[in-house]
Short mmCIF file of N, CA and C in Angstrom, two decimals:
data_model
loop_
_atom_site.label_atom_id
_atom_site.label_comp_id
_atom_site.label_asym_id
_atom_site.label_seq_id
_atom_site.Cartn_x
_atom_site.Cartn_y
_atom_site.Cartn_z
N MET U 11 29.08 43.88 153.64
CA MET U 11 28.63 43.45 154.80
C MET U 11 29.69 42.78 155.63
N ASN U 12 29.48 42.86 157.20
CA ASN U 12 30.35 43.13 157.74
C ASN U 12 29.92 41.55 158.60
N VAL U 13 31.06 41.15 159.17
CA VAL U 13 31.33 39.43 159.30
C VAL U 13 31.98 39.74 160.66
N SER U 14 31.31 39.41 161.81
CA SER U 14 32.07 39.28 163.46
C SER U 14 32.30 38.21 163.91
N SER U 15 33.11 37.78 164.44
CA SER U 15 32.71 36.73 165.70
C SER U 15 32.60 36.85 166.87
N ILE U 16 32.35 35.80 168.01
CA ILE U 16 31.59 36.49 169.08
C ILE U 16 32.04 35.29 170.14
N ILE U 17 32.43 35.52 171.05
CA ILE U 17 32.82 34.66 172.04
C ILE U 17 32.00 34.85 173.32
N VAL U 18 31.20 33.21 172.95
CA VAL U 18 29.78 33.38 174.18
C VAL U 18 30.09 32.76 175.31
N LYS U 19 30.07 33.02 176.53
CA LYS U 19 30.16 32.05 177.54
C LYS U 19 28.77 31.66 178.42
N THR U 20 29.02 30.32 178.82
CA THR U 20 28.03 30.29 179.88
C THR U 20 28.95 28.68 180.96
N LEU U 21 27.85 28.67 181.74
CA LEU U 21 28.07 27.88 182.33
C LEU U 21 27.98 26.30 181.82
N PRO U 22 29.35 25.35 182.30
CA PRO U 22 29.53 23.85 181.82
C PRO U 22 27.71 23.45 182.05
N GLU U 23 27.16 23.46 182.85
CA GLU U 23 26.44 22.53 183.01
C GLU U 23 24.87 23.37 182.21
N ASN U 24 25.00 24.48 181.29
CA ASN U 24 23.81 24.92 180.56
C ASN U 24 24.75 24.59 179.31
N TYR U 25 25.96 24.76 178.82
CA TYR U 25 26.18 24.30 177.41
C TYR U 25 25.15 23.98 176.45
N ASP U 26 24.72 23.11 176.55
CA ASP U 26 23.92 22.77 175.60
C ASP U 26 22.66 23.19 174.93
N LYS U 27 21.98 23.65 176.01
CA LYS U 27 20.59 24.43 176.38
C LYS U 27 21.29 25.90 175.77
N VAL U 28 22.21 26.24 175.94
CA VAL U 28 22.77 27.79 175.00
C VAL U 28 22.98 27.39 173.70
N TRP U 29 23.72 26.37 173.76
CA TRP U 29 23.67 25.90 172.15
C TRP U 29 22.50 25.80 171.61
N GLU U 30 21.63 24.99 171.48
CA GLU U 30 20.22 25.15 171.13
C GLU U 30 19.58 26.12 171.20
N GLU U 31 19.87 27.19 172.32
CA GLU U 31 18.94 28.41 171.74
C GLU U 31 19.80 29.17 171.26
N LEU U 32 20.47 29.22 170.65
CA LEU U 32 21.46 29.74 169.96
C LEU U 32 21.07 29.64 168.33
N GLU U 33 21.23 28.04 168.16
CA GLU U 33 20.23 27.15 167.22
C GLU U 33 19.27 28.05 166.49
N LYS U 34 18.23 28.01 167.28
CA LYS U 34 17.05 28.33 167.28
C LYS U 34 16.86 29.90 167.00
N SER U 35 17.46 30.63 167.31
CA SER U 35 17.76 32.16 167.49
C SER U 35 17.30 32.68 165.86
N GLY U 36 18.84 31.69 165.06
CA GLY U 36 18.74 32.68 164.06
C GLY U 36 19.52 33.73 163.95
N LEU U 37 20.16 34.21 164.49
CA LEU U 37 20.81 35.42 165.40
C LEU U 37 22.65 35.02 164.43
N CYS U 38 22.73 33.70 164.80
CA CYS U 38 24.39 33.67 164.69
C CYS U 38 24.51 32.38 163.54
N ASP U 39 25.83 32.01 163.55
CA ASP U 39 26.37 30.77 162.94
C ASP U 39 27.11 30.47 163.95
N LEU U 40 27.07 29.19 164.67
CA LEU U 40 27.65 27.81 165.68
C LEU U 40 28.84 27.43 164.96
N HIS U 41 29.95 27.60 165.29
CA HIS U 41 31.54 27.08 164.20
C HIS U 41 31.79 25.89 165.75
N PHE U 42 32.21 26.14 166.64
CA PHE U 42 32.75 26.18 167.66
C PHE U 42 32.66 26.30 168.96
N GLY U 43 33.25 24.71 169.81
CA GLY U 43 32.65 25.00 171.65
C GLY U 43 33.58 24.47 172.30
N GLU U 44 33.39 24.50 173.51
CA GLU U 44 34.32 23.92 174.27
C GLU U 44 33.71 23.67 176.11
N LYS U 45 32.59 22.97 175.96
CA LYS U 45 31.92 22.42 177.10
C LYS U 45 32.23 22.63 178.45
N GLU U 46 33.55 21.91 178.28
CA GLU U 46 34.23 21.87 180.00
C GLU U 46 34.03 23.40 180.82
N LYS U 47 34.51 24.11 179.33
CA LYS U 47 35.05 25.69 179.47
C LYS U 47 33.48 26.66 179.62
N GLY U 48 32.73 25.95 179.12
CA GLY U 48 31.05 27.10 178.64
C GLY U 48 31.35 28.01 177.67
N ILE U 49 32.29 27.73 176.80
CA ILE U 49 32.49 28.74 175.71
C ILE U 49 32.30 27.92 174.50
N ILE U 50 31.08 29.29 173.79
CA ILE U 50 31.08 28.49 172.39
C ILE U 50 31.53 30.06 171.03
N ILE U 51 32.00 29.69 170.17
CA ILE U 51 32.06 30.62 169.32
C ILE U 51 30.98 30.67 168.11
N VAL U 52 30.42 31.92 167.82
CA VAL U 52 29.49 31.84 166.37
C VAL U 52 30.19 32.92 166.11
N THR U 53 29.53 33.35 164.23
CA THR U 53 29.87 34.53 164.11
C THR U 53 28.21 34.92 163.32
N ILE U 54 28.14 35.95 163.55
CA ILE U 54 27.21 37.28 163.17
C ILE U 54 27.52 38.10 161.83
N GLU U 55 26.17 38.22 160.94
CA GLU U 55 26.46 39.66 160.09
C GLU U 55 25.83 40.01 160.52
N GLY U 56 25.82 41.37 159.47
CA GLY U 56 25.35 42.52 159.24
C GLY U 56 25.25 43.25 158.07
N GLU U 57 24.58 44.15 157.60
CA GLU U 57 24.85 45.31 156.70
C GLU U 57 25.31 46.22 157.20
N THR U 58 25.05 46.45 158.41
CA THR U 58 25.93 47.78 158.91
C THR U 58 26.85 47.40 160.68
N VAL U 59 27.86 47.88 161.57
CA VAL U 59 28.02 47.36 163.04
C VAL U 59 26.50 48.13 163.98
N GLU U 60 25.54 48.90 163.46
CA GLU U 60 25.04 48.94 164.34
C GLU U 60 24.29 47.65 164.70
N GLU U 61 23.56 47.00 163.22
CA GLU U 61 22.59 45.66 162.20
C GLU U 61 23.64 44.29 163.82
N GLU U 62 24.88 44.62 163.36
CA GLU U 62 25.83 43.78 164.46
C GLU U 62 25.55 43.87 165.58
N ILE U 63 25.55 44.98 166.56
CA ILE U 63 25.63 45.36 167.55
C ILE U 63 24.29 45.15 168.19
N ALA U 64 23.04 45.27 167.15
CA ALA U 64 21.94 44.69 167.96
C ALA U 64 21.38 43.44 168.26
N LYS U 65 22.23 42.25 167.01
CA LYS U 65 22.36 41.26 167.12
C LYS U 65 23.23 40.70 168.14
N LEU U 66 24.11 41.02 168.64
CA LEU U 66 24.90 40.72 169.36
C LEU U 66 24.38 40.69 171.11
N ALA U 67 23.38 42.21 170.74
CA ALA U 67 22.71 42.38 172.26
C ALA U 67 21.43 41.74 172.68
N GLN U 68 20.87 41.18 171.27
CA GLN U 68 19.72 40.11 171.87
C GLN U 68 20.61 38.25 172.09
N ILE U 69 21.43 38.46 171.97
CA ILE U 69 22.11 37.09 172.52
C ILE U 69 22.37 37.21 173.51
N GLU U 70 23.27 38.26 173.80
CA GLU U 70 23.25 38.55 175.29
C GLU U 70 22.68 38.32 176.08
N GLU U 71 21.14 38.47 176.13
CA GLU U 71 19.82 38.16 176.62
C GLU U 71 19.68 36.99 176.68
N LEU U 72 19.88 35.85 175.82
CA LEU U 72 19.52 34.53 176.26
C LEU U 72 19.80 34.26 176.91
N PRO U 73 18.63 32.48 177.37
CA PRO U 73 18.89 32.45 178.79
C PRO U 73 20.10 31.57 179.18
N HIS U 74 20.58 32.10 180.14
CA HIS U 74 22.01 31.15 181.00
C HIS U 74 23.08 31.41 180.25
N ILE U 75 23.18 32.57 179.30
CA ILE U 75 24.55 33.14 178.58
C ILE U 75 25.48 33.95 179.74
N ILE U 76 26.87 33.90 180.40
CA ILE U 76 26.79 34.56 180.82
C ILE U 76 27.46 35.79 180.36
N SER U 77 27.73 36.01 179.27
CA SER U 77 28.67 37.38 178.35
C SER U 77 28.60 36.92 177.12
N ALA U 78 28.46 37.49 176.06
CA ALA U 78 29.10 37.74 174.85
C ALA U 78 29.29 38.65 174.25
N GLU U 79 31.10 38.51 174.40
CA GLU U 79 31.56 39.42 173.57
C GLU U 79 32.07 39.41 171.79
N MET U 80 32.04 40.57 171.42
CA MET U 80 32.85 40.51 170.12
C MET U 80 34.22 41.12 170.60
N HIS U 81 34.60 39.61 168.96
CA HIS U 81 36.13 39.59 169.10
C HIS U 81 37.03 39.86 167.79
N MET U 82 35.89 39.90 167.06
CA MET U 82 37.06 40.23 165.48
C MET U 82 35.67 40.63 164.47
N SER U 83 35.97 41.64 164.08
CA SER U 83 34.92 42.31 163.49
C SER U 83 35.90 42.60 161.50
N TYR U 84 34.68 42.51 160.32
CA TYR U 84 35.71 42.72 159.04
C TYR U 84 34.19 43.11 158.41
N CYS U 85 35.05 43.77 157.39
CA CYS U 85 34.38 44.35 156.51
C CYS U 85 34.32 45.43 155.94
N GLU U 86 34.45 44.25 154.45
CA GLU U 86 35.66 44.88 152.95
C GLU U 86 34.31 46.58 152.95
N GLU U 87 33.42 46.49 152.60
CA GLU U 87 32.92 47.55 151.61
C GLU U 87 33.05 48.49 152.32
N GLU U 88 33.12 49.05 154.30
CA GLU U 88 33.41 50.25 154.31
C GLU U 88 34.37 50.33 154.83
N ILE U 89 35.26 49.89 154.55
CA ILE U 89 36.90 49.96 154.38
C ILE U 89 36.82 50.65 153.16
N GLU U 90 36.32 49.83 152.12
CA GLU U 90 36.71 50.21 151.23
C GLU U 90 36.18 51.62 150.43
N GLY U 91 34.95 52.06 151.19
CA GLY U 91 34.32 53.48 151.45
C GLY U 91 34.97 54.53 152.00
N MET U 92 35.73 53.97 153.09
CA MET U 92 35.86 54.64 153.48
C MET U 92 37.45 55.04 153.15
N LEU U 93 37.95 54.59 152.50
CA LEU U 93 39.27 54.68 152.12
C LEU U 93 39.19 55.62 150.75
N LYS U 94 37.83 55.79 149.69
CA LYS U 94 37.42 56.58 148.71
C LYS U 94 37.28 57.72 149.18
N GLU U 95 36.84 58.13 150.64
CA GLU U 95 36.61 59.21 150.84
C GLU U 95 37.93 59.71 151.64
N MET U 96 39.01 59.39 152.01
CA MET U 96 39.45 59.40 153.16
C MET U 96 40.68 60.65 151.43
N ASP U 97 41.63 62.01 152.48
CA ASP U 97 42.59 62.82 151.48
C ASP U 97 43.66 62.25 152.68
N ILE U 98 44.12 61.17 151.64
CA ILE U 98 45.80 60.30 152.46
C ILE U 98 46.64 61.83 152.34
N LYS U 99 46.72 62.94 151.93
CA LYS U 99 47.44 63.93 152.02
C LYS U 99 47.22 64.85 153.57
N LYS U 100 45.63 65.31 153.84
CA LYS U 100 45.23 65.55 155.12
C LYS U 100 45.32 64.88 156.48
N VAL U 101 45.87 62.74 156.19
CA VAL U 101 45.65 62.46 157.44
C VAL U 101 47.46 62.27 157.43
N VAL U 102 48.05 62.26 156.76
CA VAL U 102 50.30 62.65 156.74
C VAL U 102 50.08 63.32 157.27
N GLU U 103 49.36 64.80 157.54
CA GLU U 103 49.60 66.27 157.66
C GLU U 103 48.95 65.79 159.22
N GLU U 104 48.14 65.59 159.45
CA GLU U 104 47.58 64.97 160.94
C GLU U 104 48.50 64.38 161.67
N LEU U 105 49.24 63.24 160.84
CA LEU U 105 49.88 62.17 161.89
C LEU U 105 51.06 62.85 162.07
N ASN U 106 51.39 63.88 161.34
CA ASN U 106 52.52 64.46 161.61
C ASN U 106 52.65 65.87 162.87
N ILE U 107 51.93 66.37 163.13
CA ILE U 107 51.52 67.14 163.99
C ILE U 107 51.73 66.66 165.60
N PRO U 108 52.71 66.87 166.04
CA PRO U 108 52.35 66.30 167.64
C PRO U 108 51.68 66.86 168.31
N LYS U 109 50.96 65.48 169.47
CA LYS U 109 50.13 65.64 170.05
C LYS U 109 50.49 64.94 171.38
N LYS U 110 49.74 65.40 172.21
CA LYS U 110 49.75 64.49 173.63
C LYS U 110 49.03 63.45 173.46
N ALA U 111 49.33 62.27 174.09
CA ALA U 111 48.67 61.10 173.83
C ALA U 111 46.83 61.51 174.94
N GLU U 112 46.83 62.44 175.41
CA GLU U 112 45.90 62.67 175.92
C GLU U 112 44.42 63.41 175.34
N GLU U 113 45.20 63.88 174.13
CA GLU U 113 44.35 64.78 172.65
C GLU U 113 44.17 63.99 171.60
N ILE U 114 44.68 62.47 172.18
CA ILE U 114 44.37 61.04 170.74
C ILE U 114 42.81 60.82 170.85
N THR U 115 42.30 61.06 170.05
CA THR U 115 40.77 59.65 170.68
C THR U 115 41.03 58.38 169.55
N TYR U 116 40.99 57.85 170.53
CA TYR U 116 40.62 56.14 169.77
C TYR U 116 39.41 55.91 169.68
N PHE U 117 39.56 55.24 168.31
CA PHE U 117 37.85 54.97 167.42
C PHE U 117 38.17 53.19 167.56
N GLY U 118 39.32 52.31 168.41
CA GLY U 118 39.01 51.21 167.92
C GLY U 118 38.34 50.10 169.16
N SER U 119 37.61 50.72 169.90
CA SER U 119 37.02 49.80 170.46
C SER U 119 35.12 50.34 170.51
N LEU U 120 34.33 49.40 170.08
CA LEU U 120 32.68 49.75 170.61
C LEU U 120 32.23 49.40 171.81
N LYS U 121 33.25 49.63 173.14
CA LYS U 121 32.85 48.85 174.23
C LYS U 121 32.31 50.38 174.98
N GLY U 122 31.06 49.99 174.74
CA GLY U 122 29.94 51.58 175.60
C GLY U 122 29.79 52.26 174.57
N LYS U 123 30.15 52.25 172.84
CA LYS U 123 29.37 53.00 172.47
C LYS U 123 28.15 52.78 171.87
N TYR U 124 27.50 51.82 172.46
CA TYR U 124 25.92 51.03 172.01
C TYR U 124 25.35 50.72 172.91
#
């Protein structure tokens, strides 16, 4: 199971409407907000990252939302699965090969991938 936190931004005058829409949506759990800043912190859950991204996209489409950005994501099962499949010797060998920065592929950001 994946769990991710989302920072939702709206105008302060739309805060109550957005909070209500998020509650009704069933897409997320609401945890905290600052009405004066128009910020609401929610969490979403999904079996896969793709499922979470789909929920995030639905949240972004709700009325009066300026932005909804994934802030933190956690998935114990995926990490455990990756560790089981990982050949640690091969990883160490790969890390010891000198490379230029532009030859390294960074996989830490989901922006623009979905």
